[in-house]
Short mmCIF file of C-alpha atoms in Angstrom, two decimals:
data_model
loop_
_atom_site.label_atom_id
_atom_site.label_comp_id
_atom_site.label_asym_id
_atom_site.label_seq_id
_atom_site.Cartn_x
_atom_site.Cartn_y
_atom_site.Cartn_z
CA UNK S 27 0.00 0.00 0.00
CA UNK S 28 1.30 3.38 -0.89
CA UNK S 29 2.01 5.80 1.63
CA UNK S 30 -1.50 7.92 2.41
CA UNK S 31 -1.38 11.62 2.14
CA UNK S 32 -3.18 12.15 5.33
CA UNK S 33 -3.23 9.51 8.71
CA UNK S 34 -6.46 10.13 11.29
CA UNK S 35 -5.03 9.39 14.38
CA UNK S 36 -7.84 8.34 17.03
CA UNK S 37 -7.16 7.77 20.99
CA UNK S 38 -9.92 5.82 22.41
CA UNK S 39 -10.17 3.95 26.31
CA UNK S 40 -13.36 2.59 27.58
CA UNK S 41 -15.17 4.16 25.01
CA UNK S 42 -17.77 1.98 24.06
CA UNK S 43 -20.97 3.50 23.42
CA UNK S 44 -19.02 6.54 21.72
CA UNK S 45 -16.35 5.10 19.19
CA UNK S 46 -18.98 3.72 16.40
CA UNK S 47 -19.95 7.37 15.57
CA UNK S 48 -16.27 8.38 15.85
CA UNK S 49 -15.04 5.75 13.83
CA UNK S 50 -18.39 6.25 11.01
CA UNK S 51 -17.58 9.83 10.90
CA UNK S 52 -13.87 9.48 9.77
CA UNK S 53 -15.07 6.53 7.41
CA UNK S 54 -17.41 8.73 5.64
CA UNK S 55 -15.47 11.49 4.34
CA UNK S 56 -15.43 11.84 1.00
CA UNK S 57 -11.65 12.82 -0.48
CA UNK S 58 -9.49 12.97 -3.76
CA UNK S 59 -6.61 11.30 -1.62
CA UNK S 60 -5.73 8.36 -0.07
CA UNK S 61 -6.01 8.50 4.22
CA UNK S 62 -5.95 5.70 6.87
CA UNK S 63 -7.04 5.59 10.26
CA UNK S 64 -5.05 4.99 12.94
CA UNK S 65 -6.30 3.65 16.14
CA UNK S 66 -4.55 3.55 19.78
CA UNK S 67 -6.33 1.49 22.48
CA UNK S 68 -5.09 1.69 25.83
CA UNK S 69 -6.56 -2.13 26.91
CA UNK S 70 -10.21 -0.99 27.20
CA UNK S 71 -12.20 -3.43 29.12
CA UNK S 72 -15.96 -2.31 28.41
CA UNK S 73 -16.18 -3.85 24.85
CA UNK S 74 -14.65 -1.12 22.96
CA UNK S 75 -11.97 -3.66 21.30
CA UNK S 76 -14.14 -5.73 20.46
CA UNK S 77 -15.27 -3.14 18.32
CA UNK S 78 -12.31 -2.44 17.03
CA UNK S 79 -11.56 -5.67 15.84
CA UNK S 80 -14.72 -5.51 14.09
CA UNK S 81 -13.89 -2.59 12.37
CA UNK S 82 -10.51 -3.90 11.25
CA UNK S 83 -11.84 -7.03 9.60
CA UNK S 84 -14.74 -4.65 7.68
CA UNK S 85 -12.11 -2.20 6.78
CA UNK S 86 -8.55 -4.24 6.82
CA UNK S 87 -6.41 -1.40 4.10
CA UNK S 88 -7.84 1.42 5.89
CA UNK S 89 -8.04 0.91 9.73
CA UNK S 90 -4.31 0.01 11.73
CA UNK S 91 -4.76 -0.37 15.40
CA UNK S 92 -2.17 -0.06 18.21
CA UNK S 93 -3.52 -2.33 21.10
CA UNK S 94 -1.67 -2.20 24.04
CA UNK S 95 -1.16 -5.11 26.24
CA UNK S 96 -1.99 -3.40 29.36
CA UNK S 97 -3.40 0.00 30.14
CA UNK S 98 -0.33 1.93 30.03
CA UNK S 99 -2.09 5.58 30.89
CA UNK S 100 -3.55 8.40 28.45
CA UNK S 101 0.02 9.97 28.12
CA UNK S 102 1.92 6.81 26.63
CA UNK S 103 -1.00 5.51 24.66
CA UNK S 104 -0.93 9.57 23.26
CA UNK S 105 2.71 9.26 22.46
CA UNK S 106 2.33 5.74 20.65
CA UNK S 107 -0.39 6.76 18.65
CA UNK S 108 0.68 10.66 17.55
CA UNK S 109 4.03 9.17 16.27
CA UNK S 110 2.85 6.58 14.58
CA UNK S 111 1.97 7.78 10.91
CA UNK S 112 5.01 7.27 8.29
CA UNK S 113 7.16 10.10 7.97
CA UNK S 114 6.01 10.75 4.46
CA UNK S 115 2.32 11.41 5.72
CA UNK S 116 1.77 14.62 4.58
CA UNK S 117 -1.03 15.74 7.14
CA UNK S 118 -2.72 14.47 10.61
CA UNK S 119 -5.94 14.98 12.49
CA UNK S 120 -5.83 13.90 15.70
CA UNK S 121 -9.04 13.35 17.53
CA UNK S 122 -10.46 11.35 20.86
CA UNK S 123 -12.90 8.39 21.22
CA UNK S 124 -15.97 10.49 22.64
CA UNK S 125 -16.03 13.16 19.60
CA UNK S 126 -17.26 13.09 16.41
CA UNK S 127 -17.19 14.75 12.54
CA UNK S 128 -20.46 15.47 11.14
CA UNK S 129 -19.46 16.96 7.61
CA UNK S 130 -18.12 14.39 5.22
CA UNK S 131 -16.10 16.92 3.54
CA UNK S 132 -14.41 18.04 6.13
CA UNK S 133 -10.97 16.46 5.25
CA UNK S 134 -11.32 17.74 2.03
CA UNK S 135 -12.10 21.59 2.69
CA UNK S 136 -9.35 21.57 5.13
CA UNK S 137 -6.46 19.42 2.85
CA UNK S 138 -7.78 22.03 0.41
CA UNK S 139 -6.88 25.00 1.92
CA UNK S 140 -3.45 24.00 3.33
CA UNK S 141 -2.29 22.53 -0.23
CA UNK S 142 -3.13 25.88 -1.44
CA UNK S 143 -1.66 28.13 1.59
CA UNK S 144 1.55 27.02 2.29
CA UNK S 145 2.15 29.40 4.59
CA UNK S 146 -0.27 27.84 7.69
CA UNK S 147 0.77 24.71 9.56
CA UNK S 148 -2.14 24.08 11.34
CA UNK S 149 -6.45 24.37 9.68
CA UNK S 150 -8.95 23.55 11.95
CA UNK S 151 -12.76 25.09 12.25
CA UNK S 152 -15.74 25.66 14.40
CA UNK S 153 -17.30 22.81 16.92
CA UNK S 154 -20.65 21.75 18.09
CA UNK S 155 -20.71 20.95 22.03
CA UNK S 156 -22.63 18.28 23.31
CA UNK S 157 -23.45 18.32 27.09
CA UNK S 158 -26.43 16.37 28.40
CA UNK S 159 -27.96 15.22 25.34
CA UNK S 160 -28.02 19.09 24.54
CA UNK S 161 -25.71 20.91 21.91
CA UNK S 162 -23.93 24.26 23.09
CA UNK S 163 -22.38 27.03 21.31
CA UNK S 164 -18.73 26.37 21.83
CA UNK S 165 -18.39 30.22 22.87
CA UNK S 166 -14.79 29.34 25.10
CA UNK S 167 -12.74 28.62 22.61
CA UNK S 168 -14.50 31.33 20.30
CA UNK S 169 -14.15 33.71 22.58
CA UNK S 170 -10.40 33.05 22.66
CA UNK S 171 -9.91 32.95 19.01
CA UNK S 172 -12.17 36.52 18.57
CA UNK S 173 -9.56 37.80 21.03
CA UNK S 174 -7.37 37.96 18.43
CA UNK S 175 -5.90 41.36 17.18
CA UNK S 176 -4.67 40.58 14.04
CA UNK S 177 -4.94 37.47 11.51
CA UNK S 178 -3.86 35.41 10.44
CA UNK S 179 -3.41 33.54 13.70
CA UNK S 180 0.03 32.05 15.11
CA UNK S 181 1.51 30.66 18.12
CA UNK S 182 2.18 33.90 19.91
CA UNK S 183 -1.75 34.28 19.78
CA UNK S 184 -2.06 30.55 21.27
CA UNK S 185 0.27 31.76 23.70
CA UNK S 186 -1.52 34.63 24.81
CA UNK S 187 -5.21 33.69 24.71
CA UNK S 188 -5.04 29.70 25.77
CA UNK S 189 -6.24 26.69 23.54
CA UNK S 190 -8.54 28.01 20.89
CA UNK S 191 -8.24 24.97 18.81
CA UNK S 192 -10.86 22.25 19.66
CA UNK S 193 -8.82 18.41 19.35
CA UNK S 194 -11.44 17.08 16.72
CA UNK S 195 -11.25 20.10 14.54
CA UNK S 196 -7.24 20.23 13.83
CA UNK S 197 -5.95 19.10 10.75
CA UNK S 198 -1.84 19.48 10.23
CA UNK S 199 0.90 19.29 8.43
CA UNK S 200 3.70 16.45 9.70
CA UNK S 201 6.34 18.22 10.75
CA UNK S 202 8.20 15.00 11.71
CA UNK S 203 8.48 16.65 15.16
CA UNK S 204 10.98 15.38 17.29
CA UNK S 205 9.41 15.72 20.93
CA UNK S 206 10.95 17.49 23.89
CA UNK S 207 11.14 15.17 26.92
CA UNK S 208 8.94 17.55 28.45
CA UNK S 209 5.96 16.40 26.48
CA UNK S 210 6.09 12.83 28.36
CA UNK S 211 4.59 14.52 31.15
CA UNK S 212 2.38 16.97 30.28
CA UNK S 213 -1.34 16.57 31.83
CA UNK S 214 -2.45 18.27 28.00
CA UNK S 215 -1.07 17.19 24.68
CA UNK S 216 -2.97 18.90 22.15
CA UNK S 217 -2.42 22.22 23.24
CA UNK S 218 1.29 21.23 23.80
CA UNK S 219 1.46 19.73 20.31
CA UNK S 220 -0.43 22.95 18.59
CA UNK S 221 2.43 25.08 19.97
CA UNK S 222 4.93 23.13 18.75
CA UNK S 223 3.55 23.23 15.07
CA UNK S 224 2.49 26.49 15.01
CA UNK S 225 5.86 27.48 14.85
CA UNK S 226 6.77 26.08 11.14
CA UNK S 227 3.53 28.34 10.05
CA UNK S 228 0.34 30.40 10.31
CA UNK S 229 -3.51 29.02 11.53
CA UNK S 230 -6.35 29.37 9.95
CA UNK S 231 -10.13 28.59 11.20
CA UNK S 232 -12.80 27.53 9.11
CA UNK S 233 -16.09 29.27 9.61
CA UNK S 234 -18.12 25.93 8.96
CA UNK S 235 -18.80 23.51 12.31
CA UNK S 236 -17.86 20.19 10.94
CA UNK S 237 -17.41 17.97 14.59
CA UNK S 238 -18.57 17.53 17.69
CA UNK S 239 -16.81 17.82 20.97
CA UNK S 240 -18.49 15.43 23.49
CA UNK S 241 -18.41 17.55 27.15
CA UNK S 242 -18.36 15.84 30.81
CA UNK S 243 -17.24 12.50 29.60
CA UNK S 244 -13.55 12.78 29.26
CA UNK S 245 -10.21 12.43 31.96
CA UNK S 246 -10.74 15.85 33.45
CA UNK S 247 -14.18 16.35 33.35
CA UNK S 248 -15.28 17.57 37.01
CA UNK S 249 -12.24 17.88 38.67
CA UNK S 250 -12.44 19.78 41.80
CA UNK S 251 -10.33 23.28 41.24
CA UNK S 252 -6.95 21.93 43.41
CA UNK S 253 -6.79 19.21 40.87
CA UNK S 254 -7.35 21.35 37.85
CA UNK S 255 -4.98 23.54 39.44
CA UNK S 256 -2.61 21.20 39.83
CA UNK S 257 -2.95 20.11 35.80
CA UNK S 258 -2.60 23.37 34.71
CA UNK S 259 0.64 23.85 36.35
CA UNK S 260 2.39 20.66 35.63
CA UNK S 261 1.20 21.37 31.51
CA UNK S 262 2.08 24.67 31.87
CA UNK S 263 5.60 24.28 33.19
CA UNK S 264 6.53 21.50 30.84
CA UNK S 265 5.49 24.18 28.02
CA UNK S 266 7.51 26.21 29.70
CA UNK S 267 10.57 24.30 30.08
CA UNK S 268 10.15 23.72 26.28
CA UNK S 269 10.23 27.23 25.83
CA UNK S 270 12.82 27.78 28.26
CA UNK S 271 15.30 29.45 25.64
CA UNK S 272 12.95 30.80 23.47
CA UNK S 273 11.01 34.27 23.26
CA UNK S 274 7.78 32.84 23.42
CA UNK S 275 7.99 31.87 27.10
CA UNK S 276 7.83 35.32 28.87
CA UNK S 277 4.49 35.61 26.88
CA UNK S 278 3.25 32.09 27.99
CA UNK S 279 4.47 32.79 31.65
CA UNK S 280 2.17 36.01 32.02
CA UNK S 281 -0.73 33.86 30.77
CA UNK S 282 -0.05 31.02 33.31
CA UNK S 283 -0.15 33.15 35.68
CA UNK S 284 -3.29 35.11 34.68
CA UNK S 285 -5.06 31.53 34.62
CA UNK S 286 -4.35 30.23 37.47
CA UNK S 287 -4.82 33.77 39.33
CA UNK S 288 -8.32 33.15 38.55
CA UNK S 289 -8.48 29.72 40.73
CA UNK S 290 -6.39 31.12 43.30
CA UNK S 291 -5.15 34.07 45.21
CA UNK S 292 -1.80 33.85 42.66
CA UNK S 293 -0.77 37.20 41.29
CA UNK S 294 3.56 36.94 40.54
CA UNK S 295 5.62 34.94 39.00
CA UNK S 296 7.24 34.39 42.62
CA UNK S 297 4.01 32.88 43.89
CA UNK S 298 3.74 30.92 41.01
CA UNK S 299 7.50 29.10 40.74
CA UNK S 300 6.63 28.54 44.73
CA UNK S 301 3.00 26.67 43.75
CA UNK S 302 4.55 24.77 40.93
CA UNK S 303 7.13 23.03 43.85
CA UNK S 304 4.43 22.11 45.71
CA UNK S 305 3.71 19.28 43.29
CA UNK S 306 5.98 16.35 43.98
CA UNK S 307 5.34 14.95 40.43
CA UNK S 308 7.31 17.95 39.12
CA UNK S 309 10.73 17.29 40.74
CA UNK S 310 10.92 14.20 38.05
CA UNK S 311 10.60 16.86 35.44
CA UNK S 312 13.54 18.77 36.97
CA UNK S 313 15.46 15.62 37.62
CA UNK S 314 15.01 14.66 33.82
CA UNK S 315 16.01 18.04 32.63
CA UNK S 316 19.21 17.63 34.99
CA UNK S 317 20.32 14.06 33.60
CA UNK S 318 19.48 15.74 30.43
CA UNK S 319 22.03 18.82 30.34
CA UNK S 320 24.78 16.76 32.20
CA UNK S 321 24.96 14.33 28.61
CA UNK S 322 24.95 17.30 26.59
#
């Protein structure tokens, strides 16, 4: 089989009564290229593999699955499954087992416009919400991206406003990153990984909602605010040490500390470094970054 020009990479766990839509809505697109989807399990117990498998004997030259022997955490599974595609993919949408695509030309619209603008790394467009059996306005993220002084968009602007780029919306180009350490223990990958490629070009949104992001079923959904707190400074600081010699981090620094100002009583960047070393999970970042710098 040749070498597809795009590879849908799909994270799923326990995601039974969700991953038949996800899976239909990815099979449905209608394209002028060749695309595969890839498929990371992370040893789901509730059935979804056995859907899977299903899927795989229906659709054996399109569907490749990554099944891994035991449940090895979001994080790893994430890693194994965003670094899977061949290097010669030319473009990757990434989305999770709970969400959706309604338009079956989304692939297309968005491989349109970034094989005509070469310009823009990253394409991605406007989401449906679905909470309750209701569907929301995803006014968050829109609010983030209408922040925005001046287009087109680019990674100072993710910087400054937050994640405006919904995960099942995103369609890239493969930069063949090579990924910090730092990225092995980040609490958020997407927003991690959007930084990272906005840097090789410009983003552009679609004004057309063509997904849907499934809300109150995920990892994080509910947390009480210590443990949010606590994720948004361990992803924040691995950003950061990513950053660490680059322009780009006094800008994300001011934001981090905006964000998590509105949890908690946190107003310097004193305040903040002292929060951050409350977390014992941190010190194996620093340790890591240590061992790292004495090889160099």
């Amino acid at each position: 089989m040749d070498t597809p020009l795009l590879s849908v990479c799909l994270i799923t766990y326990n995601h039974k009564d969700f991953i038949r839509q996800a899976i239909d809505g990815v099979l449905m697109q209608e394209v002028d290229f060749s695309y595969e989807l890839i498929i990371a399990d992370d040893f789901s117990t509730d059935g979804t593999r056995d859907i899977l498998l299903e899927y795989k004997a229906k659709y054996p030259d399109v569907i490749k699955l990554i099944l891994q022997e035991c449940n090895i955490g979001p994080a790893k599974n994430w890693m194994d499954l965003i670094t899977s595609p061949d290097s010669k993919v030319k473009y990757i949408a990434y989305f999770e087992g709970d969400d959706y695509w309604t338009d079956t030309l989304k692939l297309q619209k968005q491989v349109d416009f970034l094989e005509s603008n070469l310009n823009y790394s990253i394409c991605f467009h406007k989401v449906k919400i679905l909470r309750d059996d209701t569907f929301l306005e995803d006014t968050i993220t829109e609010a983030r991206y209408n922040n925005i002084k001046e287009l087109p968009a680019s990674v100072e602007d993710l910087l400054t406003q937050g994640n405006f780029i919904n995960t099942a919306s995103a369609v890239f180009r493969n930069n063949n990153i090579k990924f910090p350490f730092e990225f092995s223990y980040s609490t958020v990958g997407d927003y991690f990984l959007h930084i990272i490629n906005a840097q090789y070009g410009f983003i552009k949104q679609l004004d057309e909602v063509m997904s849907v992001y499934r809300k109150g079923v995920g990892v994080y959904s509910g947390l009480p605010t210590e443990k949010m707190l606590e994720k948004i400074i361990i992803y924040q600081t691995c950003i950061l040490s990513y950053l660490k010699n680059n322009d780009h981090k006094e800008i994300l620094l001011d934001k981090t500390i905006k964000t998590i100002k509105e949890l908690v009583n946190i107003s310097t960047e004193k305040e903040y470094l002292a929060r951050v070393l409350s977390f014992k999970s941190l010190f194996r970042i620093a340790l890591l970054k240590l061992k790292k710098k004495a090889v160099e």
